Coordinates of C-alpha atoms in Angstrom, one line a residue:
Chain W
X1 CA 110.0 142.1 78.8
X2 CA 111.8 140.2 75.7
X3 CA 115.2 141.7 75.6
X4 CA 116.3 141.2 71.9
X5 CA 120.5 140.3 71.6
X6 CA 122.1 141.5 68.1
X7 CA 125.1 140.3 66.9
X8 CA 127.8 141.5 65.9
X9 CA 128.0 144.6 67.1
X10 CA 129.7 146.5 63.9
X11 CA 130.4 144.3 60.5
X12 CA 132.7 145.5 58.2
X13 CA 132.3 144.0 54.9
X14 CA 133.0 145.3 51.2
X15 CA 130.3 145.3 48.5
X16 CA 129.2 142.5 47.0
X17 CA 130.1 140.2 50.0
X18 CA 127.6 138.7 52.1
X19 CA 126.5 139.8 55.1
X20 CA 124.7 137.7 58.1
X21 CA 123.2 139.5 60.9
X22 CA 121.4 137.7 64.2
X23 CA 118.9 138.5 66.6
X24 CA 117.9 136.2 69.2
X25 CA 115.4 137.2 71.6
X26 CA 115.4 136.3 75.4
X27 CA 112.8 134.0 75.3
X28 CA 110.9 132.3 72.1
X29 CA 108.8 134.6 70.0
X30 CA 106.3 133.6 67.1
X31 CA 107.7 133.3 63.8
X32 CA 105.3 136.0 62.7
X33 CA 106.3 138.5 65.2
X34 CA 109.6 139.7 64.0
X35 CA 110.8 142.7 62.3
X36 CA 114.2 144.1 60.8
X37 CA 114.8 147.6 59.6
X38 CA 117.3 149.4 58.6
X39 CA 118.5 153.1 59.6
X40 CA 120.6 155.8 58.0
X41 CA 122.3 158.8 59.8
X42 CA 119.6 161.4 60.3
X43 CA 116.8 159.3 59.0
X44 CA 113.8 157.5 60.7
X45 CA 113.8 153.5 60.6
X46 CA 112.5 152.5 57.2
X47 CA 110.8 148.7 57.7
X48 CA 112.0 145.8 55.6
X49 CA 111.1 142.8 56.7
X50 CA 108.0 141.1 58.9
X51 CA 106.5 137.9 60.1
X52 CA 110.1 137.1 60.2
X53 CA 111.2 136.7 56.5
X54 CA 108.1 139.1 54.3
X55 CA 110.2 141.8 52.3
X56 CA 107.6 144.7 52.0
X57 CA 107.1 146.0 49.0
X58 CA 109.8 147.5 47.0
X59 CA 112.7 145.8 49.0
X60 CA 114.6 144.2 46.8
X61 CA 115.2 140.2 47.3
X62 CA 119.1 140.6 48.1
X63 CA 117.6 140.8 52.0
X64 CA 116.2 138.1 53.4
X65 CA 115.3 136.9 56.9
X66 CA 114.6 133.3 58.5
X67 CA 114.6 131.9 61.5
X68 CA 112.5 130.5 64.2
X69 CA 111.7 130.9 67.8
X70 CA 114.9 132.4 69.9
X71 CA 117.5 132.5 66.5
X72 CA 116.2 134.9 64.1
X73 CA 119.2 136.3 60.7
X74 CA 118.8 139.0 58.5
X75 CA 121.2 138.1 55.2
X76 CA 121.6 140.7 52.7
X77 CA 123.4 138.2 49.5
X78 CA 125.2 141.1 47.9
X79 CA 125.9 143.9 49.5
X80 CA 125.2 147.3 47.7
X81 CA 126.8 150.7 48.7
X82 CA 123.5 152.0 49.7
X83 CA 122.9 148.5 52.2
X84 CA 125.9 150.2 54.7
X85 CA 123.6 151.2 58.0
X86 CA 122.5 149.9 61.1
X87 CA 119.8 147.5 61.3
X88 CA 117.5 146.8 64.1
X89 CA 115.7 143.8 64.6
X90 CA 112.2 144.2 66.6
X91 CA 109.8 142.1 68.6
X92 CA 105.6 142.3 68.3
X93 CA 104.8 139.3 70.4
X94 CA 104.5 141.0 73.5
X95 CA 102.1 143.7 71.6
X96 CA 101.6 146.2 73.1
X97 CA 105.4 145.5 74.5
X98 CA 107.5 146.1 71.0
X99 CA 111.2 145.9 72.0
X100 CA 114.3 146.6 70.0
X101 CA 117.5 144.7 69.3
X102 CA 120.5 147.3 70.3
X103 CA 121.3 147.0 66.7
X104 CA 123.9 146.1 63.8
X105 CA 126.1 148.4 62.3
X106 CA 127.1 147.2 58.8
X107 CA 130.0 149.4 57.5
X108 CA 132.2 149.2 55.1
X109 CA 135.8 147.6 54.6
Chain K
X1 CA 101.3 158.1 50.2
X2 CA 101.1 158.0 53.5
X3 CA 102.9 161.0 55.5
X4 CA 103.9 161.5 59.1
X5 CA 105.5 165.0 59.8
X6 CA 106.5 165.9 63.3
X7 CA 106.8 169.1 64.9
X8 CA 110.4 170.7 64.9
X9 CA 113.7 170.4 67.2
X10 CA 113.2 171.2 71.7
X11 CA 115.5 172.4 73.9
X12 CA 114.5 172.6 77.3
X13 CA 115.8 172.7 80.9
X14 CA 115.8 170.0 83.0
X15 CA 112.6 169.6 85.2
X16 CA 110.1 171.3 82.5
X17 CA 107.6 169.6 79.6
X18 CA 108.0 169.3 76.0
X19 CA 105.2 168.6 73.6
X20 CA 106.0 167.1 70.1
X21 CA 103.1 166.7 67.5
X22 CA 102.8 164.4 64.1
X23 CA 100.4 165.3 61.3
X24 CA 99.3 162.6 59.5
X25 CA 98.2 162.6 55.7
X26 CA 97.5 160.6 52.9
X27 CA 95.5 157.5 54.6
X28 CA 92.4 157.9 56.7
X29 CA 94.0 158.8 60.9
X30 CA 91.6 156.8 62.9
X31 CA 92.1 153.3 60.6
X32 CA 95.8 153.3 61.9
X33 CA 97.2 153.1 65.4
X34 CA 100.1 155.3 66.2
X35 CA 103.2 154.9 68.5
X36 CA 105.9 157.2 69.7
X37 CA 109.5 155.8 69.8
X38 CA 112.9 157.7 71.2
X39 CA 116.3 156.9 69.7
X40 CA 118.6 158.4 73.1
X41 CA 122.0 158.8 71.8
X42 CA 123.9 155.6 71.3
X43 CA 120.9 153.3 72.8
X44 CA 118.2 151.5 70.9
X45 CA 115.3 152.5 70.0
X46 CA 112.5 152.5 72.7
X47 CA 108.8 152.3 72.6
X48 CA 107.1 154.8 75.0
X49 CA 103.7 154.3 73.9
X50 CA 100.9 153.7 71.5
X51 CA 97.5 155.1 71.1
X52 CA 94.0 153.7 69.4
X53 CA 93.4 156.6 67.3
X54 CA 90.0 155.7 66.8
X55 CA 88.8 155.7 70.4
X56 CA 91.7 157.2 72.1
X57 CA 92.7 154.2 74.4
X58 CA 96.2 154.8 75.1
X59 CA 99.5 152.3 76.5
X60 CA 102.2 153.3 77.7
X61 CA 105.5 151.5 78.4
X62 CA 106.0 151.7 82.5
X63 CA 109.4 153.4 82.2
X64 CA 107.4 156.7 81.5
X65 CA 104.1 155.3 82.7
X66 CA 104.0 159.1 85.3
X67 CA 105.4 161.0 83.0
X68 CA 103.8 160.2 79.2
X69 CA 100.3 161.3 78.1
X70 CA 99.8 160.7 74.5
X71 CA 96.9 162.2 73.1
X72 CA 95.1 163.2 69.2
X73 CA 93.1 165.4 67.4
X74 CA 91.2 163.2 65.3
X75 CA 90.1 166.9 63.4
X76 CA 93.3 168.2 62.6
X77 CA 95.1 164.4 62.0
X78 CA 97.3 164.8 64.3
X79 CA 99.4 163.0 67.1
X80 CA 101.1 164.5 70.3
X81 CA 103.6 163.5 72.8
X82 CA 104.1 165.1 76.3
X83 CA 106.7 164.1 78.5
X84 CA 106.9 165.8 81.9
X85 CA 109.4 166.5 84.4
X86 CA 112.4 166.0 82.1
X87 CA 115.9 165.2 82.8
X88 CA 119.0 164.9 80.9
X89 CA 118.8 161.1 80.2
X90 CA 115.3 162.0 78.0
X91 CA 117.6 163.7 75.2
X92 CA 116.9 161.8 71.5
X93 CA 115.3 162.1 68.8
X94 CA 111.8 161.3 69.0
X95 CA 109.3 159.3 66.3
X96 CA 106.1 158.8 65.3
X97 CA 105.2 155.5 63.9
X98 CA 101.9 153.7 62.6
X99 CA 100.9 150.9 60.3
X100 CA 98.1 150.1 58.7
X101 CA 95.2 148.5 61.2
X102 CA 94.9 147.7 64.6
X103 CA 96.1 144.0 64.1
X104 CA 99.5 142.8 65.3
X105 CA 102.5 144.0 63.5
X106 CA 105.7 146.3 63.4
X107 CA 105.7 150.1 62.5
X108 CA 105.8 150.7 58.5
X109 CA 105.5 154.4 58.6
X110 CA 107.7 156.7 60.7
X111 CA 108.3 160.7 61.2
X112 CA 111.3 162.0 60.2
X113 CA 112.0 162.7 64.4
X114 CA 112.0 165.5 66.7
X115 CA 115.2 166.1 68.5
X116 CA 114.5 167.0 72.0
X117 CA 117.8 168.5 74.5
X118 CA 117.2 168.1 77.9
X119 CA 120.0 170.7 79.5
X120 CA 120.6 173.0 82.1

């Protein structure tokens, strides 16, 4: 199983600043199997970002994710008040074997 | 626009079943595989299973391999989850996911989640 590492744990950043978040799974993973979401208290995951660094439609281009084989970063460039959440990064290269990062919580200063 | 609405809050005592269902609307159900996920209090999200909605061919993770049968009602558009002989650790809120095909790829749709209390 690929165990998926996120780092840091909590961020605590003010709006406007610029926030890096990491993933770096256990062993290396294709480029176009990684995922990042983002989840609000008492909602579901909503998907942002595939194949690594694809926003789906209607996320706006303040996130953005690179990265390659075992060192994969979600940057959001200017952080809104709605961006405060956790975010989750996920692995589909073991499909049917999807695993989760433990996640990223992004709070404010 | 695709919908996926799950079946409402479970409380039940350790050792029993719970079954948790997810309509789905507003995309054709057999064109889209579907996946159950549980969110256990302060752990990260888990994949249990996934299902081939058009055939019925089913994978389950082996943490719940004896436990989990995922099923569907290609009729009534609709997913289910049962998970048997519960215990407290199985508390969480638990989702329904799919995305469009049956090619490789994360989960863009999700339920809003069923919270299921495991408790004596």
């Amino acid at each position: 199983e690929i165990v998926l590492t996120q780092s840091p744990g909590t961020l605590s950043l003010s709006p406007g600043e610029r926030a890096t978040l990491s993933c770096r799974p256990s062993q290396t993973i294709s480029t176009y199997h990684l995922a990042w979401y983002q989840q609000k208290p008492g909602q579901p995951p909503r998907l942002l970002i595939f194949g690594s660094s694809t926003r789906l439609a209607g996320i706006p281009d303040r996130f953005s994710g690179s990265g390659s084989g075992t060192d994969f970063t979600l940057t959001i460039s200017r952080l809104e008040p709605e961006d405060f959440a956790v975010y989750y990064c996920q692995q589909y290269d073991q499909s049917p074997l999807y695993t989760f990062g433990q996640g990223t919580k992004l709070e404010i200063k | 626009q695709v919908q996926l609405v799950q079946s409402g809050a479970e409380v039940k005592k350790p050792g029993a079943s719970v079954k948790v269902s997810c309509k789905a609307s507003g995309y054709t159900f057999t064109n889209f595989p579907m996946f159950w996920v549980r969110q256990a209090p302060g752990q990260r999200l888990e994949w249990m299973g996934s299902i081939n909605t058009a055939n019925g061919d089913t994978q389950y993770s082996q943490k719940f391999q004896d436990r989990i049968t995922i099923t569907r009602d290609t009729s009534a558009n609709t997913l289910y989850i049962e998970l048997s002989s519960l215990r407290s650790e199985d508390s969480g809120v638990y989702f329904c996911a799919s995305r469009p095909g049956y090619n490789i790829g994360p989960f863009d749709y999700w339920g809003q989640g069923t919270p299921v209390t495991v408790s004596s």
